[in-house]
Short mmCIF file of C-alpha atoms and ligand atoms in Angstrom, two decimals:
data_model
loop_
_atom_site.label_atom_id
_atom_site.label_comp_id
_atom_site.label_asym_id
_atom_site.label_seq_id
_atom_site.Cartn_x
_atom_site.Cartn_y
_atom_site.Cartn_z
CA MET J 11 4.11 -0.02 -5.86
CA PRO J 12 1.12 1.27 -3.91
CA GLU J 13 1.89 1.57 -0.18
CA LEU J 14 -0.45 2.22 2.75
CA PRO J 15 -1.52 5.79 1.78
CA GLU J 16 -2.38 4.78 -1.80
CA VAL J 17 -4.26 1.65 -0.71
CA GLU J 18 -6.11 3.66 1.96
CA THR J 19 -7.09 6.23 -0.70
CA VAL J 20 -8.40 3.44 -2.95
CA ARG J 21 -10.23 1.99 0.07
CA ARG J 22 -11.96 5.31 0.79
CA SER J 23 -13.05 5.76 -2.81
CA LEU J 24 -14.31 2.16 -3.06
CA GLU J 25 -16.14 2.43 0.25
CA ARG J 26 -18.01 5.39 -1.20
CA LEU J 27 -18.58 3.78 -4.61
CA ILE J 28 -19.34 0.11 -3.96
CA ALA J 29 -20.22 -0.54 -0.30
CA GLY J 30 -23.76 -1.93 -0.27
CA GLN J 31 -23.58 -2.91 -3.95
CA SER J 32 -24.15 -6.41 -5.19
CA ILE J 33 -21.89 -8.08 -7.74
CA ALA J 34 -24.17 -9.16 -10.57
CA GLU J 35 -21.61 -10.60 -12.97
CA VAL J 36 -17.93 -11.50 -12.89
CA HIS J 37 -15.97 -11.99 -16.07
CA VAL J 38 -12.34 -13.12 -15.84
CA ARG J 39 -10.36 -12.29 -18.96
CA GLU J 40 -6.93 -13.24 -17.53
CA PRO J 41 -6.71 -15.46 -14.40
CA ARG J 42 -2.90 -15.45 -14.21
CA LEU J 43 -2.09 -12.85 -11.58
CA ARG J 44 0.76 -13.28 -9.05
CA LYS J 45 -0.98 -16.56 -8.26
CA PRO J 46 -3.68 -17.86 -10.62
CA LEU J 47 -7.22 -17.04 -9.48
CA ALA J 48 -8.93 -19.95 -7.69
CA CYS J 49 -11.24 -22.08 -9.90
CA ASP J 50 -14.23 -21.00 -7.80
CA PHE J 51 -13.37 -17.26 -7.84
CA VAL J 52 -16.28 -16.26 -10.13
CA GLU J 53 -18.73 -18.43 -8.18
CA ALA J 54 -17.52 -17.06 -4.83
CA LEU J 55 -18.28 -13.44 -5.82
CA THR J 56 -21.29 -13.65 -8.13
CA GLY J 57 -24.50 -12.59 -6.40
CA ARG J 58 -22.71 -11.44 -3.23
CA THR J 59 -23.01 -7.95 -1.76
CA VAL J 60 -20.00 -5.94 -0.60
CA GLN J 61 -20.86 -4.80 2.92
CA GLN J 62 -17.70 -2.97 3.85
CA VAL J 63 -14.36 -2.05 2.30
CA GLY J 64 -11.48 -2.47 4.78
CA ARG J 65 -7.72 -2.29 4.62
CA ARG J 66 -4.87 -4.08 6.35
CA GLY J 67 -1.34 -2.94 5.43
CA LYS J 68 -1.25 -2.80 1.64
CA TYR J 69 -4.23 -5.17 1.28
CA LEU J 70 -7.87 -4.33 0.66
CA ASN J 71 -10.30 -6.56 2.60
CA LEU J 72 -13.84 -6.42 1.30
CA ARG J 73 -16.40 -7.99 3.63
CA LEU J 74 -19.12 -9.92 1.78
CA ASP J 75 -22.68 -10.57 2.94
CA ASN J 76 -21.90 -14.27 3.57
CA GLY J 77 -19.18 -13.32 6.09
CA LEU J 78 -16.28 -14.16 3.78
CA ILE J 79 -13.51 -11.71 2.91
CA TRP J 80 -12.54 -10.74 -0.62
CA LEU J 81 -8.82 -10.01 -0.38
CA ILE J 82 -7.14 -7.78 -2.97
CA HIS J 83 -3.47 -6.79 -3.24
CA LEU J 84 -2.75 -4.33 -6.04
CA GLY J 85 0.80 -5.62 -6.57
CA MET J 86 2.89 -3.13 -8.53
CA THR J 87 0.43 -1.76 -11.09
CA GLY J 88 -3.07 -2.87 -10.04
CA GLN J 89 -6.01 -0.47 -10.45
CA LEU J 90 -9.61 -1.03 -9.37
CA ILE J 91 -11.82 1.44 -11.15
CA VAL J 92 -15.58 1.93 -11.01
CA GLY J 93 -17.10 3.35 -14.17
CA ASP J 94 -19.43 3.25 -17.12
CA PRO J 95 -19.92 -0.31 -18.45
CA HIS J 96 -20.03 0.99 -22.03
CA GLU J 97 -16.48 2.30 -21.96
CA PRO J 98 -14.21 0.20 -24.19
CA LEU J 99 -12.10 -2.36 -22.36
CA ARG J 100 -8.44 -1.49 -21.85
CA LYS J 101 -5.62 -3.87 -22.68
CA HIS J 102 -4.91 -5.04 -19.13
CA ASP J 103 -8.50 -5.14 -17.79
CA HIS J 104 -8.17 -8.68 -16.41
CA ILE J 105 -11.37 -8.86 -14.35
CA VAL J 106 -14.56 -7.07 -15.35
CA MET J 107 -17.56 -7.03 -13.03
CA THR J 108 -21.03 -5.62 -13.34
CA LEU J 109 -22.47 -4.16 -10.15
CA GLY J 110 -26.11 -4.29 -9.10
CA ASP J 111 -26.60 -0.67 -10.22
CA LYS J 112 -25.16 -1.54 -13.69
CA ARG J 113 -21.85 0.30 -13.26
CA SER J 114 -18.72 -1.70 -13.94
CA LEU J 115 -15.83 -2.49 -11.60
CA ARG J 116 -12.65 -3.31 -13.51
CA TYR J 117 -9.35 -4.66 -12.31
CA ASN J 118 -6.50 -3.54 -14.55
CA ASP J 119 -2.94 -4.70 -13.86
CA THR J 120 -0.20 -4.27 -16.47
CA ARG J 121 2.43 -6.32 -14.66
CA ARG J 122 0.04 -8.86 -13.06
CA PHE J 123 1.71 -8.91 -9.63
CA GLY J 124 -1.67 -8.39 -7.97
CA LEU J 125 -3.43 -10.98 -5.87
CA MET J 126 -7.09 -11.85 -5.24
CA ALA J 127 -8.69 -14.49 -3.05
CA VAL J 128 -12.01 -15.11 -1.28
CA ASP J 129 -11.85 -16.93 2.06
CA ASP J 130 -12.84 -16.76 5.72
CA GLU J 131 -11.27 -14.23 8.06
CA ALA J 132 -8.79 -16.63 9.71
CA ALA J 133 -7.47 -17.92 6.38
CA ILE J 134 -7.10 -14.35 5.08
CA GLU J 135 -5.21 -13.25 8.24
CA ALA J 136 -2.84 -16.21 7.84
CA LEU J 137 -2.34 -15.47 4.14
CA MET J 138 -1.41 -11.82 4.84
CA GLY J 139 0.86 -12.60 7.82
CA LEU J 140 1.10 -8.95 8.86
CA GLY J 141 2.48 -7.08 11.87
CA VAL J 142 0.75 -4.11 13.52
CA GLU J 143 -0.95 -1.24 11.71
CA PRO J 144 1.27 1.86 11.87
CA LEU J 145 -1.62 4.28 12.49
CA THR J 146 -2.85 2.43 15.58
CA ARG J 147 -1.60 2.66 19.16
CA ALA J 148 -0.16 -0.85 18.83
CA PHE J 149 2.67 0.70 16.78
CA SER J 150 4.50 2.34 19.67
CA ALA J 151 8.11 3.16 20.51
CA ARG J 152 8.15 0.25 22.95
CA TYR J 153 6.90 -2.18 20.27
CA LEU J 154 9.42 -0.99 17.67
CA TRP J 155 12.30 -0.94 20.16
CA ASP J 156 11.73 -4.64 20.86
CA LYS J 157 11.65 -5.49 17.15
CA MET J 158 14.74 -3.40 16.40
CA HIS J 159 16.81 -4.88 19.17
CA GLN J 160 16.09 -8.44 18.06
CA THR J 161 17.99 -7.91 14.81
CA GLN J 162 21.22 -6.77 13.17
CA ARG J 163 19.36 -5.72 10.01
CA ALA J 164 19.38 -2.17 8.67
CA ILE J 165 16.71 0.08 10.13
CA LYS J 166 15.09 0.59 6.73
CA ASP J 167 14.71 -3.17 6.22
CA VAL J 168 12.99 -3.47 9.61
CA ILE J 169 10.56 -0.64 8.90
CA MET J 170 9.70 -2.20 5.52
CA ASP J 171 9.23 -5.70 6.98
CA GLN J 172 5.47 -6.28 6.69
CA ARG J 173 5.59 -8.77 9.60
CA VAL J 174 6.81 -5.94 11.86
CA VAL J 175 4.66 -3.05 10.66
CA ALA J 176 2.15 -3.34 7.82
CA GLY J 177 2.03 -1.01 4.84
CA VAL J 178 5.35 0.85 4.66
CA GLY J 179 7.37 0.44 1.44
CA ASN J 180 10.39 2.13 -0.10
CA ILE J 181 8.86 5.57 -0.64
CA TYR J 182 7.48 6.17 2.84
CA ALA J 183 10.42 4.44 4.58
CA SER J 184 12.77 6.91 2.85
CA GLU J 185 10.56 9.89 3.71
CA LEU J 186 9.97 8.97 7.35
CA LEU J 187 13.65 8.27 8.03
CA PHE J 188 14.51 11.74 6.70
CA ARG J 189 12.04 13.27 9.14
CA ALA J 190 13.35 11.11 11.98
CA LYS J 191 16.95 12.11 11.05
CA VAL J 192 18.13 8.49 10.89
CA GLN J 193 20.28 7.06 8.09
CA PRO J 194 18.51 4.15 6.32
CA GLY J 195 21.50 1.77 6.37
CA ARG J 196 22.14 2.06 10.08
CA VAL J 197 21.96 -1.19 12.09
CA ALA J 198 18.57 -1.22 13.85
CA GLY J 199 19.94 -2.61 17.11
CA THR J 200 22.23 0.43 17.59
CA LEU J 201 19.44 3.03 17.78
CA ASP J 202 18.71 4.72 21.09
CA HIS J 203 15.24 5.25 22.59
CA ALA J 204 14.99 8.82 21.32
CA ALA J 205 15.68 7.76 17.72
CA VAL J 206 13.14 4.91 17.88
CA ALA J 207 10.54 7.33 19.27
CA ARG J 208 11.28 9.79 16.41
CA ILE J 209 10.85 6.99 13.85
CA VAL J 210 7.44 6.00 15.25
CA LYS J 211 6.27 9.62 15.30
CA ALA J 212 7.59 10.30 11.77
CA THR J 213 5.96 7.10 10.42
CA LYS J 214 2.53 8.18 11.65
CA ALA J 215 2.99 11.79 10.47
CA VAL J 216 4.23 10.92 6.96
CA LEU J 217 1.54 8.29 6.33
CA GLN J 218 -1.21 10.58 7.62
CA GLU J 219 0.01 13.48 5.49
CA ALA J 220 0.25 11.25 2.41
CA ILE J 221 -3.33 10.02 2.97
CA THR J 222 -4.46 13.66 3.18
CA HIS J 223 -2.84 14.23 -0.24
CA ARG J 224 -4.45 11.05 -1.54
CA GLY J 225 -1.17 9.14 -1.93
CA SER J 226 1.67 9.44 -4.41
CA SER J 227 1.22 8.81 -8.12
CA ILE J 228 4.58 7.77 -9.53
CA SER J 229 3.66 5.45 -12.38
CA ASP J 230 0.33 3.65 -12.40
CA TYR J 231 -1.45 4.42 -9.18
CA LEU J 232 -5.00 5.80 -9.46
CA ASP J 233 -7.87 5.65 -6.95
CA GLY J 234 -11.26 3.98 -7.52
CA GLU J 235 -12.45 6.96 -9.58
CA GLY J 236 -9.33 6.96 -11.76
CA GLN J 237 -7.82 10.01 -10.00
CA PRO J 238 -4.08 10.34 -9.19
CA GLY J 239 -2.64 11.42 -5.82
CA SER J 240 -0.37 14.43 -5.22
CA PHE J 241 2.01 13.56 -2.38
CA GLN J 242 4.85 12.97 -4.90
CA SER J 243 5.30 16.76 -5.12
CA ARG J 244 6.09 16.80 -1.38
CA PHE J 245 8.88 14.21 -1.39
CA ARG J 246 11.92 15.46 0.56
CA VAL J 247 14.30 12.62 -0.35
CA TYR J 248 12.59 9.88 -2.38
CA ASP J 249 13.65 10.18 -6.04
CA GLN J 250 15.39 13.51 -5.26
CA VAL J 251 19.05 12.54 -5.99
CA GLY J 252 21.27 15.60 -6.48
CA LYS J 253 18.55 18.06 -5.45
CA PRO J 254 19.32 20.26 -2.43
CA CYS J 255 18.04 19.02 0.94
CA ARG J 256 15.14 21.23 2.00
CA SER J 257 16.65 21.61 5.47
CA CYS J 258 20.41 22.08 4.81
CA THR J 259 20.84 22.32 0.98
CA THR J 260 23.29 19.35 0.84
CA PRO J 261 22.55 17.27 -2.29
CA ILE J 262 20.38 14.19 -1.58
CA VAL J 263 22.18 10.90 -2.22
CA ARG J 264 21.08 7.38 -3.14
CA GLU J 265 22.65 4.19 -1.86
CA MET J 266 21.69 0.60 -2.54
CA HIS J 267 20.44 -1.42 0.43
CA GLY J 268 19.17 -4.95 -0.08
CA GLY J 269 18.60 -4.41 -3.81
CA ARG J 270 16.63 -1.17 -3.37
CA GLY J 271 17.67 2.44 -3.62
CA SER J 272 17.68 4.36 -0.35
CA PHE J 273 17.48 8.14 -0.56
CA PHE J 274 18.77 10.35 2.23
CA CYS J 275 20.55 13.57 3.22
CA PRO J 276 24.09 12.68 4.35
CA VAL J 277 24.15 15.67 6.72
CA CYS J 278 20.66 15.72 8.30
CA GLN J 279 20.69 11.92 8.58
CA ALA J 280 24.30 11.49 9.68
ZN1 ZN E 543 19.93 17.94 4.95
#
């Protein structure tokens, strides 16, 4: 599933490719995404101009010239790709648009867990229901300490809770906890100030580094030009079971927490 670095990479490519473009035509081939597209979806976008491509957590927020926001969540397998309108349609191209300059913008989503809506800013904020952005100053050790000490949940569940901090999923939670030297299953309320400060610092560093490498391409993720990311080659623990830890050579292990696999080094993250 695309997390913050992948969505930010898509945002940057779309900002370059479609900001300032009008949407001449919208053709919906399959309206059944995570929720069915609204009846007025085509009408809400046709003839509008995309002024700005923003991001909040794992959501893309495209500001339209009438002040409304076009919200897009890529779900598990969503791809938004700008290209040549004469290219043959692919099997899961569910929404096909023609831009003012005649290029096409296609939304492809094999598993259809994506989400799209057009609404005003307040309605979109309520729909997303997100906590702070991890790459802003609002995500501080003081902020996270308060959230951690209100709960008996595992630290990894807190860091992946979108209402606490927006945009971190299983991959980057695993990677940042390795760097912070904290075991994923540990109860959040038992962490000391130094550990919380390391988690905040590691979160910012891992996300920033992943954005620099244009995200991680594990299965379906591609940016707006159809290009994959490369951060997957830099994983220290995620999907590295049995491989030696890069710091201490102990084999990386995987444990199940809340239905998801958590990867960690049992020595460095003791
Ligand atoms: Zn280790």
